[in-house]
Tab-separated table of C-alpha atoms in Angstrom:
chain	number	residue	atom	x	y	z
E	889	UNK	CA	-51.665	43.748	-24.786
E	890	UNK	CA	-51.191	47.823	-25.215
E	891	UNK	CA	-48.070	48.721	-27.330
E	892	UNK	CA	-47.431	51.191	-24.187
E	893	UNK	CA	-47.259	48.508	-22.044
E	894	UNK	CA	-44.919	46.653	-24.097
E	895	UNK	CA	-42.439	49.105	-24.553
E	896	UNK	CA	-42.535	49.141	-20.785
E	897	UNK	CA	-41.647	45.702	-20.391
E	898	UNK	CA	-39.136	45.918	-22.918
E	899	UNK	CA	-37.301	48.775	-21.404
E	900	UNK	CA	-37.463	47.431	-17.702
E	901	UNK	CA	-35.972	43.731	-19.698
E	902	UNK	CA	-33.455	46.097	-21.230
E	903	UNK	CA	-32.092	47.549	-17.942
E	904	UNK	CA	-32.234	44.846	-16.125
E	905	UNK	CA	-29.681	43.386	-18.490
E	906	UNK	CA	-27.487	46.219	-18.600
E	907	UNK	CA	-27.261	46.118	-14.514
E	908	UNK	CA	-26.429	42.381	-15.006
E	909	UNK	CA	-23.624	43.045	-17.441
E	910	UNK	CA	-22.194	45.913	-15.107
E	911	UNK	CA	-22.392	43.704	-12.198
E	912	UNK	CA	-20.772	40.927	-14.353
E	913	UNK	CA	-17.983	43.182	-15.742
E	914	UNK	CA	-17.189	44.323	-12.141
E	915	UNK	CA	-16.968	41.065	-10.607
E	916	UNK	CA	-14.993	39.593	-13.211
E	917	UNK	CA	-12.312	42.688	-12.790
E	918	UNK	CA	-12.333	41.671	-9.079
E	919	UNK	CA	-11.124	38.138	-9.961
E	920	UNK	CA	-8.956	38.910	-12.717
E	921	UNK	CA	-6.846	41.253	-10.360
E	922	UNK	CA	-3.797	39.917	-10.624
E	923	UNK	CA	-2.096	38.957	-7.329
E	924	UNK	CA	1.555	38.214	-6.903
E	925	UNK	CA	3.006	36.369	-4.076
E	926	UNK	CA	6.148	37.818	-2.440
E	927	UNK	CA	7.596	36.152	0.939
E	928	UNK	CA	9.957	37.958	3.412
E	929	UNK	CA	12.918	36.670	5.468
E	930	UNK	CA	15.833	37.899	6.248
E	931	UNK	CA	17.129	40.014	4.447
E	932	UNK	CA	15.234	39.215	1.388
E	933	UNK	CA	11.907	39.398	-0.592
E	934	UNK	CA	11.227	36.823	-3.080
E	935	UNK	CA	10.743	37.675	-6.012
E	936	UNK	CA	12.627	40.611	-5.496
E	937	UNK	CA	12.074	42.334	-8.759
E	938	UNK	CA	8.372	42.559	-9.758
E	939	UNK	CA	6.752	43.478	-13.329
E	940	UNK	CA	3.565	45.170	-13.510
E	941	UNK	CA	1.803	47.071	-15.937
E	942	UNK	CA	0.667	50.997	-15.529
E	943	UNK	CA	-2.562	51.372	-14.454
E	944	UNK	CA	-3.776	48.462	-14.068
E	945	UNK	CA	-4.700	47.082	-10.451
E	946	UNK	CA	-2.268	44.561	-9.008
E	947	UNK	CA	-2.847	42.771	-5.107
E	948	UNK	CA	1.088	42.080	-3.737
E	949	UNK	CA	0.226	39.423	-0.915
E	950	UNK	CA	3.284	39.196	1.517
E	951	UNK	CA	4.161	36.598	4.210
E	952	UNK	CA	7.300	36.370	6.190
E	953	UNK	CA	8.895	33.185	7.035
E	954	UNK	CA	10.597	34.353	9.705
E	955	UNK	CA	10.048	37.859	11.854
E	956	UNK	CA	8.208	41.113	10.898
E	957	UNK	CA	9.371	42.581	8.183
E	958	UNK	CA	8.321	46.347	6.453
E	959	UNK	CA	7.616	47.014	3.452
E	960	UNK	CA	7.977	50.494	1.860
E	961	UNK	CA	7.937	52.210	-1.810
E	962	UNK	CA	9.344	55.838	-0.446
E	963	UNK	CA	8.113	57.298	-4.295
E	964	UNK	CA	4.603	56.197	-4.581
E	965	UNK	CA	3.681	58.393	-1.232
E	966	UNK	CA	5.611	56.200	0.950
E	967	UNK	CA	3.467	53.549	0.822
E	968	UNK	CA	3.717	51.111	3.375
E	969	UNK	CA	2.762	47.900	4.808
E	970	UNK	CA	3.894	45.708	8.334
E	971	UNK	CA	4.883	41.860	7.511
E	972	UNK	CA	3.683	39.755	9.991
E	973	UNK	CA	4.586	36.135	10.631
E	974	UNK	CA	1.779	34.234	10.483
E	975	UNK	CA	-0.668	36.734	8.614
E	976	UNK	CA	-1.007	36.950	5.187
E	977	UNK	CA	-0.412	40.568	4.131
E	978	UNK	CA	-2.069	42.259	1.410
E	979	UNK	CA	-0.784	45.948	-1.011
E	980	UNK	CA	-3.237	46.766	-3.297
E	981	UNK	CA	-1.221	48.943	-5.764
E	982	UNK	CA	-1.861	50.885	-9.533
E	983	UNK	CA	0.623	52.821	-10.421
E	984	UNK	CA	-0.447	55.073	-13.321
E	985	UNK	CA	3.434	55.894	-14.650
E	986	UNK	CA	5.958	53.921	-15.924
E	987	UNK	CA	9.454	53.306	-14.269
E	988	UNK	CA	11.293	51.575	-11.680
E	989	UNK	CA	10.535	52.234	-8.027
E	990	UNK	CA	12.531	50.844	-5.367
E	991	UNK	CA	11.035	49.143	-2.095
E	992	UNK	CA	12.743	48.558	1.037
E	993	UNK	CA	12.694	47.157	4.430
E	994	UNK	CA	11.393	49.629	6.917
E	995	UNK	CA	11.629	47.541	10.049
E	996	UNK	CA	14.812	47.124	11.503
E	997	UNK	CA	15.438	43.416	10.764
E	998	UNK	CA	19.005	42.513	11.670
E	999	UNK	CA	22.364	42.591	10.309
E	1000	UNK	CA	21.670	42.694	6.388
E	1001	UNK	CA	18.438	45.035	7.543
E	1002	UNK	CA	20.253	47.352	4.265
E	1003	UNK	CA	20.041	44.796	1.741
E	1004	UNK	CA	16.675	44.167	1.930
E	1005	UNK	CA	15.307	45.321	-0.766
E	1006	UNK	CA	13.634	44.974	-4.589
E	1007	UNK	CA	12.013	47.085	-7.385
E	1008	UNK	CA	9.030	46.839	-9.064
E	1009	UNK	CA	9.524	47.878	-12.680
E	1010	UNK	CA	5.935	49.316	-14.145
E	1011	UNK	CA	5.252	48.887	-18.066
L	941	UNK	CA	18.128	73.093	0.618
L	942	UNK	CA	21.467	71.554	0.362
L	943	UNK	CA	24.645	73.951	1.022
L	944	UNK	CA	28.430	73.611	1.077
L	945	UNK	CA	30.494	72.781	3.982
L	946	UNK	CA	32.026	76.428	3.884
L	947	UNK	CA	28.364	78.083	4.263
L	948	UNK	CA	27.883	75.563	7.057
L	949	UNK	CA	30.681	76.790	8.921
L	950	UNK	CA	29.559	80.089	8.808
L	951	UNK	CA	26.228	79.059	10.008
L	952	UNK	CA	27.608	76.879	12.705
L	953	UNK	CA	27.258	78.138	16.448
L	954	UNK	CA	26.676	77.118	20.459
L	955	UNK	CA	28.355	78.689	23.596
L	956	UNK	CA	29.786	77.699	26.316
L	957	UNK	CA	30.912	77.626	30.594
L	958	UNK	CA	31.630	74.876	33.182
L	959	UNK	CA	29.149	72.839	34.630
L	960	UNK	CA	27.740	69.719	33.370
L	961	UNK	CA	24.270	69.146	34.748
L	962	UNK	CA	23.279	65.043	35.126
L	963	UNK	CA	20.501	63.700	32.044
L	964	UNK	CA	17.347	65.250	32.822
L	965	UNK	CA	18.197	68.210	34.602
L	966	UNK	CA	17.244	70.087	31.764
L	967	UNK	CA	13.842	71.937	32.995
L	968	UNK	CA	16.284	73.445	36.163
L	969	UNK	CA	19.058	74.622	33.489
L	970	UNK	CA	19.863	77.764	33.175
L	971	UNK	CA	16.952	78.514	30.617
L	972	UNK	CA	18.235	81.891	29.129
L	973	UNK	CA	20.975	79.601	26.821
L	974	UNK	CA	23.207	82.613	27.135
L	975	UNK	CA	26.765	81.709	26.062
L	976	UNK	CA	29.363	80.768	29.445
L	977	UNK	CA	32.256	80.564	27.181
L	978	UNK	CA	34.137	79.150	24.729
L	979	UNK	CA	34.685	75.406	24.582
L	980	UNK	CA	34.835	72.091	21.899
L	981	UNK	CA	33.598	68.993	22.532
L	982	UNK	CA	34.264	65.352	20.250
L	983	UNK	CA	31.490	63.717	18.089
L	984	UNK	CA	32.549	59.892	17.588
L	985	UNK	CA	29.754	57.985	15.826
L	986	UNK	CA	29.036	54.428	14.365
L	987	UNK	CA	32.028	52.290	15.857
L	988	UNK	CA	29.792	49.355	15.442
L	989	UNK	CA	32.218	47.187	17.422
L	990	UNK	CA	31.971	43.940	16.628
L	991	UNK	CA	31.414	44.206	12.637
L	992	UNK	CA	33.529	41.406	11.118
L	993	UNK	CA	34.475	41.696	7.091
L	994	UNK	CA	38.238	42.440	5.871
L	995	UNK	CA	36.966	43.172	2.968
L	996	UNK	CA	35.026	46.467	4.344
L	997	UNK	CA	37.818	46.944	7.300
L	998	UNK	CA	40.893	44.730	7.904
L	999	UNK	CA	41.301	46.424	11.270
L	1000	UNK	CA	37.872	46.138	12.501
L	1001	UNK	CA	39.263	44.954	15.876
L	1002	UNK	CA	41.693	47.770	16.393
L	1003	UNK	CA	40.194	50.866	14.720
L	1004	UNK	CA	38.233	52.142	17.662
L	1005	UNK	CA	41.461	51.562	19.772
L	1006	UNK	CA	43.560	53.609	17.247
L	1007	UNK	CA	41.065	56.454	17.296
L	1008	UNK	CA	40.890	56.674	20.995
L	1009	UNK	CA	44.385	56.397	21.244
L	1010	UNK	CA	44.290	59.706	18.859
L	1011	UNK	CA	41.669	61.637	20.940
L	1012	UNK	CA	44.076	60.819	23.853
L	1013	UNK	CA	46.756	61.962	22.535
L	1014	UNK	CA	45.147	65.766	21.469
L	1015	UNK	CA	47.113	68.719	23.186
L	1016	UNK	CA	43.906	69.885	24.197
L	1017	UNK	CA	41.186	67.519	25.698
L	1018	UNK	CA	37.475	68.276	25.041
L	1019	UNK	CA	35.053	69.118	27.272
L	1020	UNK	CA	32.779	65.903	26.511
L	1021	UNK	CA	32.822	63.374	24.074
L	1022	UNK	CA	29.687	62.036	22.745
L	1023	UNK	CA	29.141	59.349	20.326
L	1024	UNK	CA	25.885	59.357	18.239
L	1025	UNK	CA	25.307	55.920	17.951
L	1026	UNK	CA	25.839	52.505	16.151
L	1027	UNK	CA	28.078	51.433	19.584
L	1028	UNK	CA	28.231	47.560	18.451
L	1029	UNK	CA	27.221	46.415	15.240
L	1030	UNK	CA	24.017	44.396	15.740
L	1031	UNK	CA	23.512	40.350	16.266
L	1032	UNK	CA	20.559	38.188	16.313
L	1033	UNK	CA	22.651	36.341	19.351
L	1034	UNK	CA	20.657	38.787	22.711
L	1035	UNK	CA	24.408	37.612	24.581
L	1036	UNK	CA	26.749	38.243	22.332
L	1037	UNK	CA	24.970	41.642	21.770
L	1038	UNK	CA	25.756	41.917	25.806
L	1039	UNK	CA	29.288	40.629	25.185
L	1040	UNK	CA	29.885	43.585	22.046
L	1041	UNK	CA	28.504	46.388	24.847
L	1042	UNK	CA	30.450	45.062	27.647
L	1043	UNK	CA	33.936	45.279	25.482
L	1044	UNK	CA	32.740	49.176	23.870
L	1045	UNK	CA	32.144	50.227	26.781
L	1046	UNK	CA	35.567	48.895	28.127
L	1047	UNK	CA	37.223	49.953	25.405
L	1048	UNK	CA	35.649	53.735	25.554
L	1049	UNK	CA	36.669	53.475	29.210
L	1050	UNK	CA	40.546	54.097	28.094
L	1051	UNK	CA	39.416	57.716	27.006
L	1052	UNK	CA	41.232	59.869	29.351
L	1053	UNK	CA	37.779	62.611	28.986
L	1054	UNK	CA	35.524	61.291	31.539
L	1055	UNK	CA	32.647	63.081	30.570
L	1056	UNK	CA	31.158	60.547	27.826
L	1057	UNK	CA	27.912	60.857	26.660
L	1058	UNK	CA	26.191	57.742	24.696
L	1059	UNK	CA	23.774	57.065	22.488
L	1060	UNK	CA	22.258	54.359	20.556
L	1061	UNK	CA	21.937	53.325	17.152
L	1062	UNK	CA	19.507	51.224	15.550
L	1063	UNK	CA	21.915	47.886	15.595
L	1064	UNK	CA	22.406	48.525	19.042
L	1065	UNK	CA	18.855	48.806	20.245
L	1066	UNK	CA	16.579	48.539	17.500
L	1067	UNK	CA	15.926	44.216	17.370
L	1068	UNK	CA	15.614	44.455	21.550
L	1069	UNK	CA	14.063	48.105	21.884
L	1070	UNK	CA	16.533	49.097	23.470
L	1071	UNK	CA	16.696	46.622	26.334
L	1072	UNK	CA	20.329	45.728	26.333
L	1073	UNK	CA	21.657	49.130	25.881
L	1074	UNK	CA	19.767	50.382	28.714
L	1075	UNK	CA	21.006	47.699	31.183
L	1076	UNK	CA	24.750	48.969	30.162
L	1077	UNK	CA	24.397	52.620	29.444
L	1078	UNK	CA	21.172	54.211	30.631
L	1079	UNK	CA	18.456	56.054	29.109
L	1080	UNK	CA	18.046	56.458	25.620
L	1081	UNK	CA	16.670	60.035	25.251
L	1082	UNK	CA	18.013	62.653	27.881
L	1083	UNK	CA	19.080	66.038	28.684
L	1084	UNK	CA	22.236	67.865	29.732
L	1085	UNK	CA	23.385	71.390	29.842
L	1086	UNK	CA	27.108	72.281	29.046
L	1087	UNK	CA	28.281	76.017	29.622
L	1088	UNK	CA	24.962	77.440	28.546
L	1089	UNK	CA	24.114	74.912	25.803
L	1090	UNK	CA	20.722	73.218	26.051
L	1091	UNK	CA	21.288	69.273	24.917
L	1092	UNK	CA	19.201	67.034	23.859
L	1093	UNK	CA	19.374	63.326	23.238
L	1094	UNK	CA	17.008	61.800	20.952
L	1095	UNK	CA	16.006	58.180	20.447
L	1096	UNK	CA	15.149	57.642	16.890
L	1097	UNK	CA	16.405	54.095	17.020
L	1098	UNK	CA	14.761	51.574	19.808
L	1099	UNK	CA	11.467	51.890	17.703
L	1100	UNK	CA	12.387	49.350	14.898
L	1101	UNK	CA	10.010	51.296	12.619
L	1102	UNK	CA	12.949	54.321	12.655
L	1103	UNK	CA	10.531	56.153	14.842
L	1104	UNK	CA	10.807	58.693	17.840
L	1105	UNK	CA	7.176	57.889	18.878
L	1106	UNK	CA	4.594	60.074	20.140
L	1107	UNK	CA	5.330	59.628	23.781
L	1108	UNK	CA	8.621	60.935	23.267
L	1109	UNK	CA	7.752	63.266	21.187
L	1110	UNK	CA	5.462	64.838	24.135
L	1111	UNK	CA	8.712	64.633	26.536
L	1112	UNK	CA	10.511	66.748	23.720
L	1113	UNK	CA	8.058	69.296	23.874
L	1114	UNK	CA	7.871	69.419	27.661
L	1115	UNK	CA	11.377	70.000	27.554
L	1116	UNK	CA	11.796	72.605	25.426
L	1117	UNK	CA	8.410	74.626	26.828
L	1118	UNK	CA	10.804	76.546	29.585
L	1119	UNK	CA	13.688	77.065	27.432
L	1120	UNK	CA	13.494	80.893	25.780
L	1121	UNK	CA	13.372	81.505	22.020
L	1122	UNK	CA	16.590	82.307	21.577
L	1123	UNK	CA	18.293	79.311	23.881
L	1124	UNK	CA	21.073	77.563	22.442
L	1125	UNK	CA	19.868	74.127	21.913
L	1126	UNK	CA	21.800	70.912	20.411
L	1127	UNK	CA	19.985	67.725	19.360
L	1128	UNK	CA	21.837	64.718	18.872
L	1129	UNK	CA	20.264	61.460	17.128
L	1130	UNK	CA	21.538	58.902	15.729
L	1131	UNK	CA	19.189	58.951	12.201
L	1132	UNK	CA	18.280	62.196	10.110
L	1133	UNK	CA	15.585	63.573	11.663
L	1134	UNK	CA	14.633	65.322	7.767
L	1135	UNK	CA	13.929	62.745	4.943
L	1136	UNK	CA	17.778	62.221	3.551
L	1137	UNK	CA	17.298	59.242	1.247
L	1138	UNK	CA	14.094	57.429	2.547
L	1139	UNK	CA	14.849	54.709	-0.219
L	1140	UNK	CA	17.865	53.499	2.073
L	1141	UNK	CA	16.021	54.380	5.341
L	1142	UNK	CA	18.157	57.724	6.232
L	1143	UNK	CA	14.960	59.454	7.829
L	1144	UNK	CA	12.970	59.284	10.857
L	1145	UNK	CA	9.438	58.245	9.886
L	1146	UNK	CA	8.182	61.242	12.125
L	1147	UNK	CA	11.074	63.508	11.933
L	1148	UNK	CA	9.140	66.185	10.535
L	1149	UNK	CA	7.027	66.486	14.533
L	1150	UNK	CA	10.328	66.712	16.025
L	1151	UNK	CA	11.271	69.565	13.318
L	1152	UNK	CA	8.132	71.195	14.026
L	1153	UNK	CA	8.772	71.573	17.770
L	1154	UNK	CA	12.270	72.709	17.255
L	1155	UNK	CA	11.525	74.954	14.503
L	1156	UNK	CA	10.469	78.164	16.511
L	1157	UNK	CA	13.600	78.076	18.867
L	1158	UNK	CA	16.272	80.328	16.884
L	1159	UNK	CA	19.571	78.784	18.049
L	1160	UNK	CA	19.255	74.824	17.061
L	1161	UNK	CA	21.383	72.745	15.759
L	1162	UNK	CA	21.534	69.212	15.234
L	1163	UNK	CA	24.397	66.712	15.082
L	1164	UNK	CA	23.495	63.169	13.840
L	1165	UNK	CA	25.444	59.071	12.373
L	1166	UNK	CA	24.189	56.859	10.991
L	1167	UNK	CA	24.653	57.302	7.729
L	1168	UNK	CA	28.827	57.335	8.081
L	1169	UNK	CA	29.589	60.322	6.103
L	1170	UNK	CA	30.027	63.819	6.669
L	1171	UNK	CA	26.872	66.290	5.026
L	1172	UNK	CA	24.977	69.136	5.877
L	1173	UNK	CA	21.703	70.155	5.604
L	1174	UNK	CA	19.571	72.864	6.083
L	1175	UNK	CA	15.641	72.413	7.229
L	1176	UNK	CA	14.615	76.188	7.903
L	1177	UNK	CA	17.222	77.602	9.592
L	1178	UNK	CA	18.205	74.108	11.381
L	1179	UNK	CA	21.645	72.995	10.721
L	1180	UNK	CA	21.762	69.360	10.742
L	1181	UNK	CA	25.243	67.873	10.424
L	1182	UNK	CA	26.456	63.995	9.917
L	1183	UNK	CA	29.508	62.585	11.058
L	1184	UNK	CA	31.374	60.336	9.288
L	1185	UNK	CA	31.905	56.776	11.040
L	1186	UNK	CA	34.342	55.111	12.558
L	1187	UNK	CA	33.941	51.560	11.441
L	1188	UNK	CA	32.654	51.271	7.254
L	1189	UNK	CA	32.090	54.004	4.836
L	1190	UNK	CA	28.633	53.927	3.102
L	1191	UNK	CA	28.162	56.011	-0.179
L	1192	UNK	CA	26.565	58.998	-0.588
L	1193	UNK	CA	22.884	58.922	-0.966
L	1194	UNK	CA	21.653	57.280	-4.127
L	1195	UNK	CA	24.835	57.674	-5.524
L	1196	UNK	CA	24.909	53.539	-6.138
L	1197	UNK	CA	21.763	51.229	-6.819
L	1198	UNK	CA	22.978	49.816	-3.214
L	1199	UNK	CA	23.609	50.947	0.123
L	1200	UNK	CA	26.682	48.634	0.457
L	1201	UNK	CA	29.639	49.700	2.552
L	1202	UNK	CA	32.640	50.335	0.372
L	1203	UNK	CA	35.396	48.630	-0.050
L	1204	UNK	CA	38.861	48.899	2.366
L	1205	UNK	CA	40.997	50.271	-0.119
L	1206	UNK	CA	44.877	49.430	0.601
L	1207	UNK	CA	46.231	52.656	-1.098
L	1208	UNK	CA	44.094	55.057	1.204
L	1209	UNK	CA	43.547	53.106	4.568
L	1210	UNK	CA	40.703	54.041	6.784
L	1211	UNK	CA	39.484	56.249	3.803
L	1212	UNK	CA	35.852	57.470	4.923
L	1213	UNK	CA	36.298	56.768	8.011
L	1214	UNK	CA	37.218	59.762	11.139
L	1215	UNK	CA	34.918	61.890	13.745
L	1216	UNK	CA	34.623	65.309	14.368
L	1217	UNK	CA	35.578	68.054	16.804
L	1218	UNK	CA	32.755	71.159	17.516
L	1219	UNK	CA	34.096	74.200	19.148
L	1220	UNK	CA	31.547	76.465	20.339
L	1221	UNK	CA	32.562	80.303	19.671
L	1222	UNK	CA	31.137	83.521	20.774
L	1223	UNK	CA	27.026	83.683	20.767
L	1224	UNK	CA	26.118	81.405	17.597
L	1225	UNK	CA	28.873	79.843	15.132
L	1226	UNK	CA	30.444	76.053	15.854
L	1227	UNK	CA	33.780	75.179	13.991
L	1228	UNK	CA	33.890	71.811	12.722
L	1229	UNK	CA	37.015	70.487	12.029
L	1230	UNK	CA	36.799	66.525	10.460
L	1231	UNK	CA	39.740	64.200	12.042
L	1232	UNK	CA	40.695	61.201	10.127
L	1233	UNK	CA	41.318	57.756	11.927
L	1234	UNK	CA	45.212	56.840	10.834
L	1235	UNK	CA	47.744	54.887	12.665
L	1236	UNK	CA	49.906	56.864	14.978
């Protein structure tokens, strides 16, 4: 066999490894995301004070046990999402500074509609 | 931009005359907005009749009576009274909800003004879209003129998503298409229609489209409840005034990690609590003068 040849071979092994590991690393982020569970009912979320850490990707997955319910963060852009019964409902959030930012019922929900409420604190 | 209640009163203004067209008859109105003279009218908001907690207000059954029994009592009667809002306070129960209208209404009745204009709040209309407030008062966005003065109801509320929606939105842009630049208009809602404290919900998710329509007429100003306090506010040159309520103080915005009424204090009864009158002088100011509720 040439030595040209070879070093062809070698370098098509090579990056054919190095796609494998990329694919690898990004699949493995995917499942790693952490997800946190959070239910809605009147006039509560549970938990109602959620840690995450800055920057890194976190999946809030929402499901009410009773009527639709909002969900809001009025400082990140007023992010928002609609709580369905029945429906599992998913916030993909990173939030690249630290503090405390408050979410809120934004569908009118009843009487305790104001109370409905939580932070997520971001380390 | 935030400014003091002095500057507000100096920025304050509609005009006035005597005829009260029906809701609606807006697009006929006299469409120059040119003052007909002087006159005041009463802004009652958030009675939320049926709200039950001592702790908040001992006299939740008789406050609304005591304040009516106030208004009836003025030397001089308004023009029109209209309340912004937050009629009953709201119930899962779709007949008791019925019950708390049927009893508000009675009990606005006893007003000796007969010229009432209603609105709803979001615990009046916002779990049933309205559908119980319209079988006992009507429409929830509308028109009527007053002496010159352009108004205009809007519903902010029956949209549980504290939304006016876009097919309102059209209907508030038809409406003011015939009016001149210079009309004088008033727009009464029951939520901000500018973004007051989002984090406790005092905003209209698409406020800013009913700013924008508004914001080339010279002469508007906007009265609004729900968030039971008295403040002012400036978006361009848009006055937009709350009234305080007539049922549970609330705190000022963000000023406490909750939006939690406050407390019934004994020493200073029915502290927080009052409505408003608006006189309308000369071409552009109102006077507001703040009434407290007390016991005659």
């Amino acid at each position: 066999m040439k030595p040209a040849r070879n070093r062809v071979r070698l370098a098509c092994i090579l990056m054919l490894i190095c796609i494998s590991a990329i694919v690898a690393n990004a699949y493995a982020e995917e499942q790693t995301e952490q997800v946190i569970k959070v239910t809605a009912k009147k006039f509560e979320y549970s938990p109602n004070e959620i840690r995450i850490k800055k920057g890194i990707p976190v999946v809030l997955e929402f499901t009410s046990l009773d009527r639709i319910h909002g969900f809001t963060i009025p400082d990140l852009d007023g992010m928002r999402a609609t709580i369905e019964p029945g429906k599992v409902t998913r916030v993909r959030l990173v939030v690249p500074k630290a503090g405390t930012y408050d979410f809120h019922c934004d569908i009118f929900c009843g009487d305790g509609h104001e109370g409905m409420a939580g932070k997520i604190i971001v380390e | 931009m935030r400014i003091n209640r002095r500057d507000f009163l100096k920025l304050a203004g509609i005009g006035g005359a005597v005829f009260v067209l029906g809701p609606h008859n807006l697009a006929g109105a006299a469409t120059k907005g040119k003052s007909q003279g002087d006159f005041f009218f009463l802004q009652l908001s958030d009675t939320h009749w049926g709200f039950n907690d001592p702790k908040i207000n001992p006299f939740a059954t008789t406050t609304l009576k005591t304040a009516i029994a106030a208004v009836n009592s003025l030397e001089t009667q308004p023009d029109f009274i209209i309340f912004t809002g937050d009629l009953t306070h709201t119930t899962d129960d779709a007949k008791e909800r019925r019950k708390r209208m049927g009893e508000v209404r009675d009990i606005i009745n006893e007003l000796k003004v007969k010229n009432i204009k209603l609105m709803a709040g979001e615990h009046d209309a916002g779990l049933d879209n309205g559908e119980a407030y319209q079988e006992f008062f009507g429409k929830t966005h509308y028109t009527f003129d007053h002496k010159g003065v352009h108004f205009i109801v809007v519903d902010n509320v029956s949209d549980p998503t504290s939304s006016i929606g876009d097919p309102q939105l059209q209907w508030l842009s038809d409406t003011l298409k015939p009016l001149d630049k210079d009309s004088r208009i008033v727009v009464l809602t029951h939520r901000p229609l500018f973004n007051l404290y989002p984090q406790w919900d005092w905003w209209t998710r698409d406020g800013a489209k009913a700013i924008d329509l508004l914001t080339p007429y010279k002469n508007v100003t906007v009265f609004y409840g729900h968030i039971h306090q008295e403040h002012h506010h400036m978006t361009g040159q848009i006055p937009h005034h709350a009234a305080k309520g007539m049922m549970l103080p609330l705190p000022a915005p963000g000023s406490v990690p909750k939006r939690v009424p406050i407390a019934w204090d004994p020493a200073e009864p029915y502290k927080g609590l009052g409505y408003r009158s608006i006189e309308a002088k000369g071409e552009k100011e109102y006077s507001l003068t703040e009434f407290p509720i007390k016991k005659g």
